[in-house]
Each structure stands twice: as structure tokens, then as C-alpha cells.
Coordinates of C-alpha atoms in Angstrom, one line a residue:
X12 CA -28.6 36.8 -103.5
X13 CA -29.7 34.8 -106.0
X14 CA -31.4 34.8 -109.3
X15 CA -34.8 34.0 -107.9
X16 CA -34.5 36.1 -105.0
X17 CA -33.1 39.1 -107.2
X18 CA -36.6 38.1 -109.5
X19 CA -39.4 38.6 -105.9
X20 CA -36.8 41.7 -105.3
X21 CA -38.1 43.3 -108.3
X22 CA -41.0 42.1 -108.1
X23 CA -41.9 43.4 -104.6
X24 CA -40.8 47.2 -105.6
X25 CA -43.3 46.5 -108.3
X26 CA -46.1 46.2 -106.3
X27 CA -45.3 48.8 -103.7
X28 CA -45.1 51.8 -106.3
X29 CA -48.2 53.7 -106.5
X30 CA -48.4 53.2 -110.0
X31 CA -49.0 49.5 -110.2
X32 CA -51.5 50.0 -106.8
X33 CA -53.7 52.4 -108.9
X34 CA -53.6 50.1 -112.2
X35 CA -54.4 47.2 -110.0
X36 CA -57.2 48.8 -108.2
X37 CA -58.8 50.0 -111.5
X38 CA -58.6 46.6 -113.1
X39 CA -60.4 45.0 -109.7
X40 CA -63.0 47.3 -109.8
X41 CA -63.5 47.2 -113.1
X42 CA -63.6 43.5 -112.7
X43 CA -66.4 43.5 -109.9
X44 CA -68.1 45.7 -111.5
X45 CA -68.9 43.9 -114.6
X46 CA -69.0 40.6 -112.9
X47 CA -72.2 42.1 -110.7
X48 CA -73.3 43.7 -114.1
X49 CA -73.4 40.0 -115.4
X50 CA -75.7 39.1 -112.3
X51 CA -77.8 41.9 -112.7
X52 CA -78.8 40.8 -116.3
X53 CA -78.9 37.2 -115.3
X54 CA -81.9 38.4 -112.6
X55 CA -83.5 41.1 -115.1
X56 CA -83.9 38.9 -117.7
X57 CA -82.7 35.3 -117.2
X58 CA -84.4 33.5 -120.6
X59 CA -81.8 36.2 -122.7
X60 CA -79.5 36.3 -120.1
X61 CA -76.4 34.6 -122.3
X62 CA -77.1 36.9 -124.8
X63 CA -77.0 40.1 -123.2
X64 CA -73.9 38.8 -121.3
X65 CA -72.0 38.5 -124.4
X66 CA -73.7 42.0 -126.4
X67 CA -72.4 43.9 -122.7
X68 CA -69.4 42.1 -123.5
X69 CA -68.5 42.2 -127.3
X70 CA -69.3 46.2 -127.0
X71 CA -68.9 47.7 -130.4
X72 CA -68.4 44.6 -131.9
X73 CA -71.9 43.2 -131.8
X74 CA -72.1 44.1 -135.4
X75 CA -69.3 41.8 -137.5
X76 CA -69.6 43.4 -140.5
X77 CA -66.9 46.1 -139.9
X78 CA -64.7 46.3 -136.7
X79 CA -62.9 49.1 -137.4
X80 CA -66.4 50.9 -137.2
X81 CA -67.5 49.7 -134.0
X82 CA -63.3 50.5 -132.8
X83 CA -64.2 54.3 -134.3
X84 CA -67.4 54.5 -132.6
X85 CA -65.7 53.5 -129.2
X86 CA -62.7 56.7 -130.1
X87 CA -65.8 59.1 -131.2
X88 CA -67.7 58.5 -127.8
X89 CA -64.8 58.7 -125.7
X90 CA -63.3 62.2 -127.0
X91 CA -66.1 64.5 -125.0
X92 CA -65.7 62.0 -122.2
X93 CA -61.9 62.2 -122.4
X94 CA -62.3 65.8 -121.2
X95 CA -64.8 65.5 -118.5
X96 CA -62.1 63.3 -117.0
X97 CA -59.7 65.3 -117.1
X98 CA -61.9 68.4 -115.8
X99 CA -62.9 66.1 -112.9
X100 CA -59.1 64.7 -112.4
X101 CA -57.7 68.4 -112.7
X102 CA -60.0 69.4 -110.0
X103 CA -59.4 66.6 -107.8
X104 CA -55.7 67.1 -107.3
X105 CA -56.2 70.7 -105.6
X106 CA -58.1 68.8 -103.7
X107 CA -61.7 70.1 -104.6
X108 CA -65.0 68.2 -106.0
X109 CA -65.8 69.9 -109.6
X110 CA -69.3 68.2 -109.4
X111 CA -69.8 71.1 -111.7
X112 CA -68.7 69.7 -115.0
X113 CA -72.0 69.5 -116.8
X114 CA -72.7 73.0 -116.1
X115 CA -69.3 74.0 -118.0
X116 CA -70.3 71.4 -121.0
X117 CA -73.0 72.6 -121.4
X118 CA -71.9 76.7 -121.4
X119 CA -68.7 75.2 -123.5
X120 CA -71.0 73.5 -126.3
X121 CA -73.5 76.7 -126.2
X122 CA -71.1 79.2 -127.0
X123 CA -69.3 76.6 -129.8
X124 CA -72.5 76.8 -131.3
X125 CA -73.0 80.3 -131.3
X126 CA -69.5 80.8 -133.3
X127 CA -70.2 77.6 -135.5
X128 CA -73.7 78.9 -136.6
X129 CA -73.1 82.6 -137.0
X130 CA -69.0 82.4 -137.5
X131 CA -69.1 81.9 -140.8
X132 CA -66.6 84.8 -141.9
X133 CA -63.6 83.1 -139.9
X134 CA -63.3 80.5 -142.7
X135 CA -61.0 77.7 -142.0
X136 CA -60.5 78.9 -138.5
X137 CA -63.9 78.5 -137.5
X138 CA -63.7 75.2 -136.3
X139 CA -60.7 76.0 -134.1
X140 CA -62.1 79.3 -132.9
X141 CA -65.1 77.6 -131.8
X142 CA -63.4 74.9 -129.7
X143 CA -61.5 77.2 -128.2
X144 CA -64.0 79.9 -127.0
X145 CA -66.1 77.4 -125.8
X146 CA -63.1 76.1 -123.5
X147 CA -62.7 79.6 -122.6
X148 CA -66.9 80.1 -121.7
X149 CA -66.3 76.3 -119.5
X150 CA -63.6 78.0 -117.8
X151 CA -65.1 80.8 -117.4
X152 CA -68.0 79.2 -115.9
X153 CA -65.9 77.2 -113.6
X154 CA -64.3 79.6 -112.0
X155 CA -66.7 81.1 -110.0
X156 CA -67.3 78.2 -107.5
X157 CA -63.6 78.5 -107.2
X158 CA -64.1 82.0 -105.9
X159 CA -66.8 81.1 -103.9
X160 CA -64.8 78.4 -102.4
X161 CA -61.9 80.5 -102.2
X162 CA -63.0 83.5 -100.7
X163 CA -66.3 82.6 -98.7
X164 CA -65.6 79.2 -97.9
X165 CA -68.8 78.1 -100.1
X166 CA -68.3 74.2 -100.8
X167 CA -67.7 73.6 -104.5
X168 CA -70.0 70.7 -104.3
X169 CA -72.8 73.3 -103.7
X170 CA -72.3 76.0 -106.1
X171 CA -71.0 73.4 -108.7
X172 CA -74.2 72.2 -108.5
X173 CA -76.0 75.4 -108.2
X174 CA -74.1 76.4 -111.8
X175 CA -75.5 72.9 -113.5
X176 CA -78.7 74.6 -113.0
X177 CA -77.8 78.4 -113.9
X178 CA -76.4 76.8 -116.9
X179 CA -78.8 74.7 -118.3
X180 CA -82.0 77.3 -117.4
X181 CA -79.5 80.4 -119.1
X182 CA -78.7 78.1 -122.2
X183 CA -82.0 77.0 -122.7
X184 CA -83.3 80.4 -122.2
X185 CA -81.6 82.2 -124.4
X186 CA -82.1 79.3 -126.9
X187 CA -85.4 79.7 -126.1
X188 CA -85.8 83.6 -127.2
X189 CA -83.6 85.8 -128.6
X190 CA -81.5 83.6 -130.2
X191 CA -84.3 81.0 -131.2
X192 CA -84.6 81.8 -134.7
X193 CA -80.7 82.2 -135.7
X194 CA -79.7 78.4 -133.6
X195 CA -83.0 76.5 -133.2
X196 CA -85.1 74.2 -135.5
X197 CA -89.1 75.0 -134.1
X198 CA -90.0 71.5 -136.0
X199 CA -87.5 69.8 -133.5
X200 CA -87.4 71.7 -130.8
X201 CA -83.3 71.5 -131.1
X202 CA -80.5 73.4 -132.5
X203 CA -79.5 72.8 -135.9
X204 CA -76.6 71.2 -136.4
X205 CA -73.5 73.1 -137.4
X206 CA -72.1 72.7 -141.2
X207 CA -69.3 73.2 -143.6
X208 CA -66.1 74.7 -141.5
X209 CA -67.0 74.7 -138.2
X210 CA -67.6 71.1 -138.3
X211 CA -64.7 69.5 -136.8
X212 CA -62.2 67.7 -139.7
X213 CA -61.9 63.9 -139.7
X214 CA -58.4 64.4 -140.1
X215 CA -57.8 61.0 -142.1
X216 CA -59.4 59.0 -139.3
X217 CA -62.8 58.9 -141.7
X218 CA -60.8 56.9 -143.9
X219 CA -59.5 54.4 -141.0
X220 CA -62.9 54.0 -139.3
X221 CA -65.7 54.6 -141.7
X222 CA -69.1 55.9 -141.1
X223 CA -68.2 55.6 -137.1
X224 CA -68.0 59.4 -136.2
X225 CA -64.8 59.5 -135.2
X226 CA -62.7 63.0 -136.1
X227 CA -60.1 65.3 -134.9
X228 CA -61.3 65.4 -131.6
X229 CA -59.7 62.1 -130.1
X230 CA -56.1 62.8 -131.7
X231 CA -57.2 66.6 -129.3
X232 CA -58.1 65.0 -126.5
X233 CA -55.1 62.7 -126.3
X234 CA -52.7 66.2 -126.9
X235 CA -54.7 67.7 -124.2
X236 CA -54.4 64.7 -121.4
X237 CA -50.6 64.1 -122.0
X238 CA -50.0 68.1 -121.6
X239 CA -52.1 68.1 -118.5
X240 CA -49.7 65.0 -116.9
X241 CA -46.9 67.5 -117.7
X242 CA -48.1 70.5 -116.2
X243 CA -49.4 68.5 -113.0
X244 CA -46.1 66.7 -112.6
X245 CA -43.5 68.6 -114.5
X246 CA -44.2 72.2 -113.6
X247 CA -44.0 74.4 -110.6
X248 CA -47.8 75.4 -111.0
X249 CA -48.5 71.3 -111.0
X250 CA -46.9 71.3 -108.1
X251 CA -48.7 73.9 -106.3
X252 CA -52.0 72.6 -107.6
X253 CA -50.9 69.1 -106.1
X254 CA -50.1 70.5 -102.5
X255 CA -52.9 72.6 -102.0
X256 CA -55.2 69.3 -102.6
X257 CA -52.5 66.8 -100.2
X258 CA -52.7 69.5 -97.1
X259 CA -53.8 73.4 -98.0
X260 CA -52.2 74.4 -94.7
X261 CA -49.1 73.1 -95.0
X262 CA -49.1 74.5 -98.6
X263 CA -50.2 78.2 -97.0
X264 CA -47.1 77.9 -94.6
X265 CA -44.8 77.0 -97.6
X266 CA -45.4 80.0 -99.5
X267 CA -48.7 79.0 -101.9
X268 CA -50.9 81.1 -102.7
X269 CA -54.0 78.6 -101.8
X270 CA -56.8 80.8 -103.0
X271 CA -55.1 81.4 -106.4
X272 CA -54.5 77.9 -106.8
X273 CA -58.1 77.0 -106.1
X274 CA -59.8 79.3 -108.2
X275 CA -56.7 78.0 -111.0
X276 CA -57.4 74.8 -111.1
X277 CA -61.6 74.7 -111.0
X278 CA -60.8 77.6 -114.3
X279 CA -59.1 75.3 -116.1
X280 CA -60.9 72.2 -115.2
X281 CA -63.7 74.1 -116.2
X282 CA -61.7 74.6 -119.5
X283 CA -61.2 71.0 -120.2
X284 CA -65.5 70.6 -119.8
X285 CA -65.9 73.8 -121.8
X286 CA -63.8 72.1 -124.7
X287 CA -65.4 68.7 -124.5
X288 CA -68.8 70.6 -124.8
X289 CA -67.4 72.5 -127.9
X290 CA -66.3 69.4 -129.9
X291 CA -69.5 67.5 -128.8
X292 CA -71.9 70.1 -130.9
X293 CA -69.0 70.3 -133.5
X294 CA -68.6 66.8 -134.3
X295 CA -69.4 65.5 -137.7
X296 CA -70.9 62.8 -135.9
X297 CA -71.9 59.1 -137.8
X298 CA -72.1 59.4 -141.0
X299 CA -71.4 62.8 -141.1
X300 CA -74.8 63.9 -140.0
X301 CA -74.1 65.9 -136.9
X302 CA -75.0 66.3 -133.4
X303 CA -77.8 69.1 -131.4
X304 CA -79.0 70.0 -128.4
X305 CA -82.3 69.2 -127.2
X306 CA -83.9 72.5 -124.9
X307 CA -85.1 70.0 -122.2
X308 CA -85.1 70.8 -119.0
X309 CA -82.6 67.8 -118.0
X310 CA -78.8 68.9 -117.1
X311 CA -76.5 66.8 -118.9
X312 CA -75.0 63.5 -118.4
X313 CA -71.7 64.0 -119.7
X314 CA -70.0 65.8 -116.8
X315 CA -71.2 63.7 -114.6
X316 CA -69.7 60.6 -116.6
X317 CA -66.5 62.5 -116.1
X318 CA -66.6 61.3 -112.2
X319 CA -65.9 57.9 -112.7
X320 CA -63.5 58.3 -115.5
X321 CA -61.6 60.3 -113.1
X322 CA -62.0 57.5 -110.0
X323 CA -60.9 54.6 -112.1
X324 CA -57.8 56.8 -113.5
X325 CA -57.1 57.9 -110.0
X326 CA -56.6 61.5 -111.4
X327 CA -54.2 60.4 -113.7
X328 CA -54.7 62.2 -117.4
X329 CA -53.1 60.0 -118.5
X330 CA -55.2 57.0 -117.3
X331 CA -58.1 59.2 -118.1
X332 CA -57.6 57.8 -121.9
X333 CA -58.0 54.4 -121.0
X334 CA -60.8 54.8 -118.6
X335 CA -62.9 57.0 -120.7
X336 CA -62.3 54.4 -124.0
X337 CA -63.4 51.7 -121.1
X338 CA -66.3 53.2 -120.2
X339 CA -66.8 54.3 -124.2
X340 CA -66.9 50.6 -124.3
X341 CA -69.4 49.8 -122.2
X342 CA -71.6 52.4 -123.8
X343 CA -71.6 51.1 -126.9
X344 CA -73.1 48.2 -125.8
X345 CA -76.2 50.2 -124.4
X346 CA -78.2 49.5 -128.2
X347 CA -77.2 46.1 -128.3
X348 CA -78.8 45.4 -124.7
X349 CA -82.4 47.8 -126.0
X350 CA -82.6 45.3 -128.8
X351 CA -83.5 42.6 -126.8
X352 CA -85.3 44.0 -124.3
X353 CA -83.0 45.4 -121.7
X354 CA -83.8 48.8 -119.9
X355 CA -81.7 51.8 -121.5
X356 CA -80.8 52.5 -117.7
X357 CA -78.6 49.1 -117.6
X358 CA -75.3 50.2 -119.1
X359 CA -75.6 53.2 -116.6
X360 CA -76.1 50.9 -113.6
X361 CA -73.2 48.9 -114.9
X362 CA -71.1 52.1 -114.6
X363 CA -72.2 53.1 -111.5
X364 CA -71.5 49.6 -109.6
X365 CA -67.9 50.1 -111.0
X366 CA -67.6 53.6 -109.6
X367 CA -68.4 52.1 -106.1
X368 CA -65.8 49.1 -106.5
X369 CA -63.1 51.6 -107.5
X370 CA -63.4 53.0 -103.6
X371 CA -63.7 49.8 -102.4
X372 CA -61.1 48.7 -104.4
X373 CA -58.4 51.0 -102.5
X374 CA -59.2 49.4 -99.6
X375 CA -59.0 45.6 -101.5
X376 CA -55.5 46.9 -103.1
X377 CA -54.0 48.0 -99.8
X378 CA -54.9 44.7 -98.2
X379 CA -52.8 42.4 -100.9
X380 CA -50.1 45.0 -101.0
X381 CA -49.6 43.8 -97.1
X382 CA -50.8 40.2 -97.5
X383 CA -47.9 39.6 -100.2
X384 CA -45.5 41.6 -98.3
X385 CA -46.4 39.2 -94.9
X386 CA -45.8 36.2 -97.0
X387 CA -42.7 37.3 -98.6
X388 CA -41.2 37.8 -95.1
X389 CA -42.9 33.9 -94.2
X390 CA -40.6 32.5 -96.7
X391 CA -38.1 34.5 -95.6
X392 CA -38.5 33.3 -92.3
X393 CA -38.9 36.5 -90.3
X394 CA -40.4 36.9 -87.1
X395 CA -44.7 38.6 -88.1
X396 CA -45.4 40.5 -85.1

């Protein structure tokens, strides 16, 4: 054999593993996706059309003062989203929808609230305490469509979306009485913002990416995704989780507690929300003036971002990182676009057409897998049946 042949050798295990089909199908999708999001803003406005090509495109670095800011701006966005990913991802490998998400966000960045307002005698460990007890409220919250799905067959599509609702309407009641006066600004109608120690440390990134918002929270979320690849791939548990989604009677028959593994994996997906929710609300936020929550009647948007983070990853935490900086990215841009006159709804619509691609894009990816395999035997001079 030689060295050219040895080279397509290679080259053809390459693009068989499932590693380098998932990267490929994220990076075709994501390529549709923005090149239909290019036409879109060509039709909606074609006299600023060039410009709002290149503001989709430059992101966060519409603004060349500072890049580093627009860089930290892209990191502070992503951390919540970061999560939602992975509580989407998580779900999706025992083989269940957690459609959810929001609900456990929301529940996550409620009760992080609670301890940051009123936990004022932990001291240091306020900040920590209140991250995790509102992971522990989102998993909380997320395990009971996993019971309902486990033990009376109840879809998780429907009771995750039932709990969006129960969330938001519980939150925004208690918010909205007997805890009114202690977390809510009346002027505002939103909470106040959490100070001092349970605001989540900058951690020396502050000094890296000024004024952009940017804390401890990324530096978390990154911790968090790289143990959640180890315990879905390394550990018997991951395992478990991993056959119950690929065929739940064929895991039954092996010995796996199905049920358990259901109601596991939607808790601690609901943990991942729980704790994106809690460092949302924490979050010193730009320059350091802090983030609410408005009592509106709307459920939130984050968990439901966390669905295409997960599609483009393929349920990889790891690739959750780069998908939720990605679509971080294309967030940014949404002011940019405003300014000169596109609809706020554009950026979503982006996002949305690049969810659709990455299903399509399985289908594309499959298809030049086999069309470079045919050639390969071509030149080879084997007989294509």
C-alpha cells in the first residue's frame, strides 16, 4: 500500500466515526441556517440588507472599541445557556424529551433568589449555597414528569410542559404575595437584584473582559459539561442512562432498572436547568448592575434555547460549550440588527431555521458519508451493485 493510499485509509475511518458525522452535521446546519438567515434579511429589508448581513455576522464585535468586551459578553450569555443544554442533552440520552427546562429555570432562579436576598448570615457561602439549592429546587422540579413517565406512562412532553406552567403561575404567585415585600420592587414590578455575597465572583475574568458581565459562572458551566461527558461515558450509571434511551426493553431484559433510570436522568437534568436559573439571578451582570425577574405572565425562553444547543451538540456536553457560545453569538447580534430597524424576533428566527437544518442535516451527512465511500470504491475499481 502506498503512501497515498495509506493517506484516503485514514482518511476514510475519519469520516465513518460518529464523531466527525456529528461535527460535520452541526457545521452544515449551522451553515444553512445562517445562509437562509442572510436571505431572510435580504427580503425584510433589502436597502440595509449589507449592513445587517455583516452586524448578524460580526456578532459581538459590532462595537471596535474593545473586543475583549464583546468576547466576555458572548462567555456571559452563554453560561445559563450552557446548562439548558446540557439539561436538554442529559435528558435526551435516556431517551426522553425534557421540554420542561424552563419550568426548572425558572424554580432554580426563584429559590436562588430567595437564599440570595434573605441569606445574608451565610457570609461567603452565600453565593455557593444559592447555586446549589436552586440546582437542587430544578431537580426537584424535574423529577416529577419522570415519575409520571415512569410509573403512569404520562409523556414527558406533556407534563414538562404542564410544569412550565405550574412554575411560572407558583413563582409568580408567591412573588406576587407573601413574599412581595422581602423580593419585589412595586415601582418595577420586578425582583430586586441580589447584592454583596450572593452575587456570583468575577473570579479574575472582570479583569480580562471588562464591563462585559462575564463571572464565575462560565469557568462552572465548563466544570459541569466535562463532568457530565464523564459520567455519561465513563460510569456504569452513564451507561444505564445511555441504554434505556437506545432500546428500554432490551435494557429491562439486561438487568436496568428502567424506571429508576428515567426518573434519574429528568432529576438531574432538571438539576443542570435549576443551576442555570440560579447563576442567571446571581450574575453580577454588565457593569456590575445585576439581573431580575419580571412577574409577567410569559414562561421563559431560556429552557427552551437549551433545545437547539442540545440538537447541534448531538447530546454531547461537551459540544454543548461550543453550540451554546454559537448560538451566544448569534444573540449578541440581536441589538446590532434593532438599531437599524430589524424586528427583535430576527436573531430567534435565525436560530430556529438552524434547529431545522440540524435534522435535516443527519439525513445530508449520511448521504456524503456513502457518496464518498461509493467513490472511493470507483477508484478502486470495484464492482457498485
Amino acid at each position: 500500500m502506498n503512501l497515498n493510499e495509506n493517506f484516503k485509509d485514514r482518511l476514510n475511518k475519519i469520516w465513518s466515526t460518529p464523531a466527525f458525522k456529528a461535527i460535520s452535521n452541526t457545521l452544515i446546519a449551522i451553515l444553512l441556517g445562517i445562509i437562509v438567515g442572510l436571505i431572510i434579511i435580504v427580503i425584510s429589508n433589502p436597502s440595509r440588507a449589507h449592513i445587517g448581513a455583516m452586524r448578524l455576522l460580526r456578532g459581538p464585535f459590532n462595537n471596535p472599541i474593545n473586543g475583549w468586551i464583546g468576547i466576555g459578553q458572548i462567555l456571559y450569555r452563554a453560561t445559563p445557556l450552557v446548562f439548558t443544554g446540557l439539561a436538554v442533552a442529559f435528558a435526551f440520552k435516556a431517551g426522553v424529551f425534557n421540554i420542561g427546562a424552563s419550568g426548572q429555570y425558572t424554580m432554580g432562579l426563584f429559590v436562588a433568589l430567595i437564599v440570595g436576598v434573605m441569606g445574608t448570615n451565610l457570609g461567603r457561602f452565600q453565593w455557593p449555597v444559592a447555586i446549589l439549592a436552586g440546582g437542587l429546587a430544578g431537580a426537584f422540579w424535574g423529577m416529577f414528569p419522570g415519575i409520571f413517565q415512569a410509573f403512569f406512562k404520562v409523556n414527558v412532553v406533556i407534563t414538562g410542559i404542564m410544569f412550565n406552567y405550574i412554575g411560572l403561575f407558583l413563582v409568580n404567585g408567591l412573588l406576587g404575595n407573601p413574599l412581595r415585600k422581602y423580593l419585589v420592587d412595586s415601582a418595577t414590578n420586578r425582583t430586586i437584584k441580589v447584592k454583596g455575597l450572593a452575587r456570583t465572583p468575577f473570579f479574575f475574568l472582570d479583569k480580562i473582559f471588562p464591563r462585559s458581565g462575564v463571572d464565575f459562572g462560565i469557568i462552572l458551566a465548563i466544570i459541569v459539561a466535562i463532568i457530565a461527558y464523564y459520567i455519561i461515558n465513563k460510569t456504569v450509571f452513564g451507561r444505564e442512562i445511555k441504554s434505556v434511551g437506545m432500546n428500554r426493553d432490551a435494557a429491562r431484559y439486561a438487568g436496568v432498572n428502567e424506571k429508576k433510570m428515567i426518573i434519574a436522568s429528568m432529576s438531574i437534568s432538571g438539576l443542570f436547568a435549576g443551576i442555570g436559573g440560579a447563576l442567571f439571578i446571581l450574575a453580577p451582570s454588565v457593569y456590575n448592575l445585576g439581573n431580575n425577574y419580571s412577574l409577567e405572565n410569559v414562561i421563559l425562553n431560556a429552557g427552551f434555547d437549551g433545545i437547539p444547543i442540545a440538537l447541534l451538540a448531538n447530546s454531547n456536553p461537551i459540544g454543548v460549550i461550543f453550540s451554546a457560545i454559537f448560538v451566544s453569538y448569534i444573540k449578541v447580534s440581536d441589538v446590532a440588527l434593532q438599531s437599524i430597524g430589524y424586528a427583535s424576533e430576527m436573531v430567534n428566527i435565525i436560530i430556529s431555521i438552524i434547529l431545522y437544518f440540524s435534522a435535516f442535516s443527519l439525513i445530508i451527512g449520511q448521504f456524503i458519508v456513502k457518496f464518498v465511500k461509493r467513490k472511493n470504491k470507483a477508484n478502486a475499481g470495484e464492482v457498485i451493485l
